[in-house]
Amino acid sequence: MESSRDTLVWSAREIGVDLPSTVADRFEAYRRELLLWNSRMSLISARSERDIVIGHFIDSLTIVSCVKDGPQRLIDLGSGAGFPAIPLALVFDELQVTLVEPSRKKVSFLKSVVRLLSLSTVTVIRERTESLMQQDPLRNAFDLVTSRAAFQLPELLRMADYFLGEEGRLIVMKGRTADRDRAVEDRYNFTLSERMDRVLPGTGRKRTILVYSRNMPRRNVIEGDKG
């Protein structure tokens, strides 16, 4: 029988991600911790280890191509059990990740995983996103915003408008259907710069990824208006 580690490695390769042995080992530690905590509280609805590997780990890695190598700051909104941000932190050593989750129990799990995997680049915040948007130090402080089906698109664009720097990007993970709202895009000065449709290996399940970028730096717009 194929091990969950083998499933992880070949499935990642199927979507164009090569996982070094040391990284695959850390994913295995994450999987075991997730199973342990899930037996005590409801974190995920996965029915098997394969569901965890494909439906959560590999699904999270479908956005690897949207993340650049090198230092970047990412904020993940409504992190739940850590997807997609913790898998991204395992792949990108220099990625500074902030996980935002309001549930006390889920935050306890996330902090346990961060300690277990020695993820020194990951910070966990127990807070509602709306409350964080009242804190000026976080305004325009991030290069990337991610969320996996935690909010509707209009909410995400409004949140991204607050957290992203001028050249930042919002990465939205949706199911097989993903509707655009051009009025909301225009309101927050965002453009859909990329759309990717993925099929999770061995399952036939589809994932749509929407990448939004700012139309132009805001100060340039203001300067242009003055002219």
Tab-separated table of C-alpha atoms in Angstrom:
chain	number	residue	atom	x	y	z
A	1	MET	CA	0.000	0.000	0.000
A	2	GLU	CA	1.284	3.448	-0.929
A	3	SER	CA	2.281	5.555	2.061
A	4	SER	CA	0.877	9.040	2.617
A	5	ARG	CA	4.409	10.384	2.172
A	6	ASP	CA	4.716	8.731	-1.245
A	7	THR	CA	1.300	10.106	-2.198
A	8	LEU	CA	2.439	13.587	-1.180
A	9	VAL	CA	5.672	13.447	-3.178
A	10	TRP	CA	4.221	12.091	-6.439
A	11	SER	CA	1.127	14.308	-6.244
A	12	ALA	CA	3.264	17.388	-5.693
A	13	ARG	CA	5.372	16.414	-8.695
A	14	GLU	CA	2.181	16.103	-10.759
A	15	ILE	CA	1.431	19.791	-10.141
A	16	GLY	CA	5.037	20.845	-10.778
A	17	VAL	CA	6.364	21.000	-7.217
A	18	ASP	CA	9.424	18.935	-6.230
A	19	LEU	CA	9.558	18.381	-2.473
A	20	PRO	CA	12.972	17.671	-0.928
A	21	SER	CA	13.034	14.731	1.485
A	22	THR	CA	13.397	17.009	4.506
A	23	VAL	CA	10.327	19.029	3.484
A	24	ALA	CA	8.292	15.862	2.869
A	25	ASP	CA	9.226	14.724	6.390
A	26	ARG	CA	7.873	17.972	7.836
A	27	PHE	CA	4.623	17.529	5.927
A	28	GLU	CA	4.349	14.077	7.496
A	29	ALA	CA	4.792	15.576	10.964
A	30	TYR	CA	2.090	18.135	10.095
A	31	ARG	CA	-0.240	15.354	8.937
A	32	ARG	CA	0.217	13.350	12.140
A	33	GLU	CA	-0.415	16.402	14.308
A	34	LEU	CA	-3.497	17.272	12.269
A	35	LEU	CA	-4.907	13.755	12.723
A	36	LEU	CA	-4.230	13.859	16.454
A	37	TRP	CA	-5.982	17.197	16.963
A	38	ASN	CA	-8.785	16.328	14.580
A	39	SER	CA	-9.686	13.358	16.784
A	40	ARG	CA	-10.384	15.845	19.612
A	41	MET	CA	-11.971	18.720	17.736
A	42	SER	CA	-13.368	19.451	14.272
A	43	LEU	CA	-10.553	20.907	12.168
A	44	ILE	CA	-11.161	19.247	8.811
A	45	SER	CA	-13.739	16.905	7.331
A	46	ALA	CA	-11.213	14.657	5.575
A	47	ARG	CA	-12.184	10.992	5.800
A	48	SER	CA	-8.776	9.460	5.107
A	49	GLU	CA	-5.070	10.226	5.098
A	50	ARG	CA	-5.246	10.495	1.309
A	51	ASP	CA	-7.932	13.179	1.690
A	52	ILE	CA	-5.575	15.147	3.914
A	53	VAL	CA	-2.635	14.822	1.528
A	54	ILE	CA	-4.506	15.585	-1.701
A	55	GLY	CA	-7.411	17.690	-0.471
A	56	HIS	CA	-5.389	19.934	1.827
A	57	PHE	CA	-1.608	19.698	1.304
A	58	ILE	CA	-1.592	19.384	-2.481
A	59	ASP	CA	-4.527	21.767	-2.838
A	60	SER	CA	-2.509	24.363	-0.917
A	61	LEU	CA	0.506	23.787	-3.142
A	62	THR	CA	-1.479	24.567	-6.301
A	63	ILE	CA	-0.638	28.247	-5.687
A	64	VAL	CA	3.129	27.752	-5.357
A	65	SER	CA	3.665	29.313	-8.791
A	66	CYS	CA	2.022	32.525	-7.501
A	67	VAL	CA	4.686	32.965	-4.805
A	68	LYS	CA	8.147	34.236	-5.657
A	69	ASP	CA	11.373	33.017	-4.082
A	70	GLY	CA	13.019	35.375	-1.642
A	71	PRO	CA	11.745	37.483	1.256
A	72	GLN	CA	8.056	38.309	1.089
A	73	ARG	CA	5.331	38.953	3.638
A	74	LEU	CA	2.107	36.945	3.387
A	75	ILE	CA	-1.048	37.247	5.466
A	76	ASP	CA	-3.544	34.368	5.395
A	77	LEU	CA	-7.096	35.299	6.372
A	78	GLY	CA	-9.312	32.730	8.079
A	79	SER	CA	-6.497	30.189	8.352
A	80	GLY	CA	-8.474	27.365	9.963
A	81	ALA	CA	-6.119	24.378	10.094
A	82	GLY	CA	-3.368	26.315	8.306
A	83	PHE	CA	-4.225	26.006	4.625
A	84	PRO	CA	-2.738	27.188	2.339
A	85	ALA	CA	-0.224	29.204	4.379
A	86	ILE	CA	1.597	26.524	6.400
A	87	PRO	CA	2.316	24.346	3.327
A	88	LEU	CA	3.654	27.475	1.612
A	89	ALA	CA	5.857	28.236	4.622
A	90	LEU	CA	7.268	24.696	4.421
A	91	VAL	CA	8.193	25.192	0.758
A	92	PHE	CA	9.487	28.797	0.937
A	93	ASP	CA	12.075	29.300	3.704
A	94	GLU	CA	12.126	33.096	3.445
A	95	LEU	CA	8.373	33.636	3.344
A	96	GLN	CA	7.196	35.608	6.374
A	97	VAL	CA	3.703	34.304	7.147
A	98	THR	CA	0.985	35.731	9.375
A	99	LEU	CA	-1.944	33.421	10.114
A	100	VAL	CA	-5.194	35.102	11.163
A	101	GLU	CA	-7.824	32.928	12.839
A	102	PRO	CA	-10.525	33.950	15.350
A	103	SER	CA	-11.190	30.483	16.840
A	104	ARG	CA	-9.316	29.869	20.104
A	105	LYS	CA	-9.157	26.102	19.539
A	106	LYS	CA	-7.867	26.418	15.997
A	107	VAL	CA	-5.280	28.974	17.096
A	108	SER	CA	-4.072	26.504	19.750
A	109	PHE	CA	-3.634	23.911	17.006
A	110	LEU	CA	-1.821	26.337	14.706
A	111	LYS	CA	0.599	27.350	17.453
A	112	SER	CA	1.254	23.696	18.217
A	113	VAL	CA	2.119	23.046	14.556
A	114	VAL	CA	4.367	26.110	14.388
A	115	ARG	CA	6.308	24.845	17.430
A	116	LEU	CA	6.444	21.255	16.171
A	117	LEU	CA	7.770	22.233	12.743
A	118	SER	CA	10.045	25.011	14.084
A	119	LEU	CA	8.452	27.530	11.740
A	120	SER	CA	10.276	30.639	12.908
A	121	THR	CA	8.892	32.664	9.985
A	122	VAL	CA	5.243	32.043	10.956
A	123	THR	CA	3.186	34.174	13.349
A	124	VAL	CA	-0.292	33.218	14.557
A	125	ILE	CA	-2.809	35.916	15.495
A	126	ARG	CA	-6.099	35.136	17.200
A	127	GLU	CA	-8.339	37.897	15.903
A	128	ARG	CA	-11.144	38.651	13.526
A	129	THR	CA	-9.884	40.134	10.262
A	130	GLU	CA	-12.190	43.125	10.655
A	131	SER	CA	-10.565	43.951	13.995
A	132	LEU	CA	-7.074	43.690	12.516
A	133	MET	CA	-8.082	46.263	9.938
A	134	GLN	CA	-8.156	48.835	12.719
A	135	GLN	CA	-4.424	48.430	13.387
A	136	ASP	CA	-2.316	50.885	11.385
A	137	PRO	CA	0.977	48.910	11.591
A	138	LEU	CA	-0.616	46.237	9.382
A	139	ARG	CA	-1.955	48.636	6.763
A	140	ASN	CA	-0.251	48.058	3.381
A	141	ALA	CA	2.296	45.840	5.157
A	142	PHE	CA	2.080	42.678	3.042
A	143	ASP	CA	3.117	41.471	-0.394
A	144	LEU	CA	0.550	38.677	-0.574
A	145	VAL	CA	-2.912	37.993	0.811
A	146	THR	CA	-4.265	34.435	0.684
A	147	SER	CA	-7.556	32.867	1.672
A	148	ARG	CA	-9.033	29.462	0.958
A	149	ALA	CA	-12.808	29.777	0.654
A	150	ALA	CA	-13.080	31.722	3.924
A	151	PHE	CA	-14.656	34.904	2.508
A	152	GLN	CA	-16.669	36.090	-0.468
A	153	LEU	CA	-14.763	37.911	-3.220
A	154	PRO	CA	-16.049	41.439	-2.408
A	155	GLU	CA	-14.903	40.984	1.208
A	156	LEU	CA	-11.509	39.708	0.127
A	157	LEU	CA	-10.888	42.604	-2.245
A	158	ARG	CA	-11.778	45.076	0.497
A	159	MET	CA	-9.460	43.305	2.951
A	160	ALA	CA	-6.662	43.050	0.407
A	161	ASP	CA	-6.995	46.770	-0.244
A	162	TYR	CA	-6.156	47.334	3.417
A	163	PHE	CA	-3.342	44.820	3.936
A	164	LEU	CA	-1.474	44.879	0.611
A	165	GLY	CA	1.321	47.194	-0.392
A	166	GLU	CA	1.168	48.972	-3.732
A	167	GLU	CA	2.491	46.035	-5.758
A	168	GLY	CA	0.857	43.368	-3.622
A	169	ARG	CA	-1.314	40.549	-4.930
A	170	LEU	CA	-4.402	38.773	-3.654
A	171	ILE	CA	-4.548	35.008	-4.263
A	172	VAL	CA	-8.081	33.644	-4.046
A	173	MET	CA	-8.781	29.905	-3.952
A	174	LYS	CA	-12.244	28.956	-5.161
A	175	GLY	CA	-14.079	25.785	-6.136
A	176	ARG	CA	-14.807	24.782	-9.709
A	177	THR	CA	-16.852	27.947	-10.299
A	178	ALA	CA	-15.513	31.413	-9.618
A	179	ASP	CA	-17.534	34.493	-10.430
A	180	ARG	CA	-16.010	37.899	-11.027
A	181	ASP	CA	-17.356	41.175	-9.679
A	182	ARG	CA	-15.873	43.865	-11.901
A	183	ALA	CA	-17.615	46.696	-10.053
A	184	VAL	CA	-15.928	45.649	-6.808
A	185	GLU	CA	-12.584	45.178	-8.608
A	186	ASP	CA	-12.773	48.728	-9.936
A	187	ARG	CA	-13.854	50.133	-6.592
A	188	TYR	CA	-10.738	48.786	-4.881
A	189	ASN	CA	-8.437	49.398	-7.859
A	190	PHE	CA	-7.747	45.718	-8.544
A	191	THR	CA	-7.495	43.790	-11.802
A	192	LEU	CA	-7.728	40.040	-12.293
A	193	SER	CA	-4.212	39.407	-13.591
A	194	GLU	CA	-4.284	35.625	-13.732
A	195	ARG	CA	-6.762	32.760	-13.560
A	196	MET	CA	-5.654	29.159	-13.211
A	197	ASP	CA	-7.827	26.057	-13.282
A	198	ARG	CA	-6.270	23.036	-11.595
A	199	VAL	CA	-7.310	19.409	-11.171
A	200	LEU	CA	-6.137	17.710	-7.983
A	201	PRO	CA	-4.127	14.583	-8.909
A	202	GLY	CA	-5.957	11.277	-8.664
A	203	THR	CA	-9.282	12.840	-7.683
A	204	GLY	CA	-10.708	14.809	-10.602
A	205	ARG	CA	-11.603	17.601	-8.175
A	206	LYS	CA	-11.181	21.073	-9.609
A	207	ARG	CA	-9.722	24.206	-8.058
A	208	THR	CA	-9.849	27.693	-9.540
A	209	ILE	CA	-7.192	30.214	-8.518
A	210	LEU	CA	-7.705	33.929	-9.073
A	211	VAL	CA	-4.779	36.325	-8.744
A	212	TYR	CA	-5.590	40.012	-8.345
A	213	SER	CA	-3.108	42.862	-8.728
A	214	ARG	CA	-3.455	46.579	-8.122
A	215	ASN	CA	-4.019	48.565	-11.302
A	216	MET	CA	-1.279	51.074	-10.508
A	217	PRO	CA	0.454	52.635	-7.490
A	218	ARG	CA	-1.983	54.936	-5.759
A	219	ARG	CA	0.387	57.864	-5.389
A	220	ASN	CA	0.863	57.911	-9.165
A	221	VAL	CA	-2.897	58.185	-9.618
A	222	ILE	CA	-3.002	61.115	-7.209
A	223	GLU	CA	-0.078	62.854	-8.867
A	224	GLY	CA	-1.703	62.355	-12.252
A	225	ASP	CA	-4.930	63.886	-10.988
A	226	LYS	CA	-3.026	66.958	-9.861
A	227	GLY	CA	-1.718	67.458	-13.354
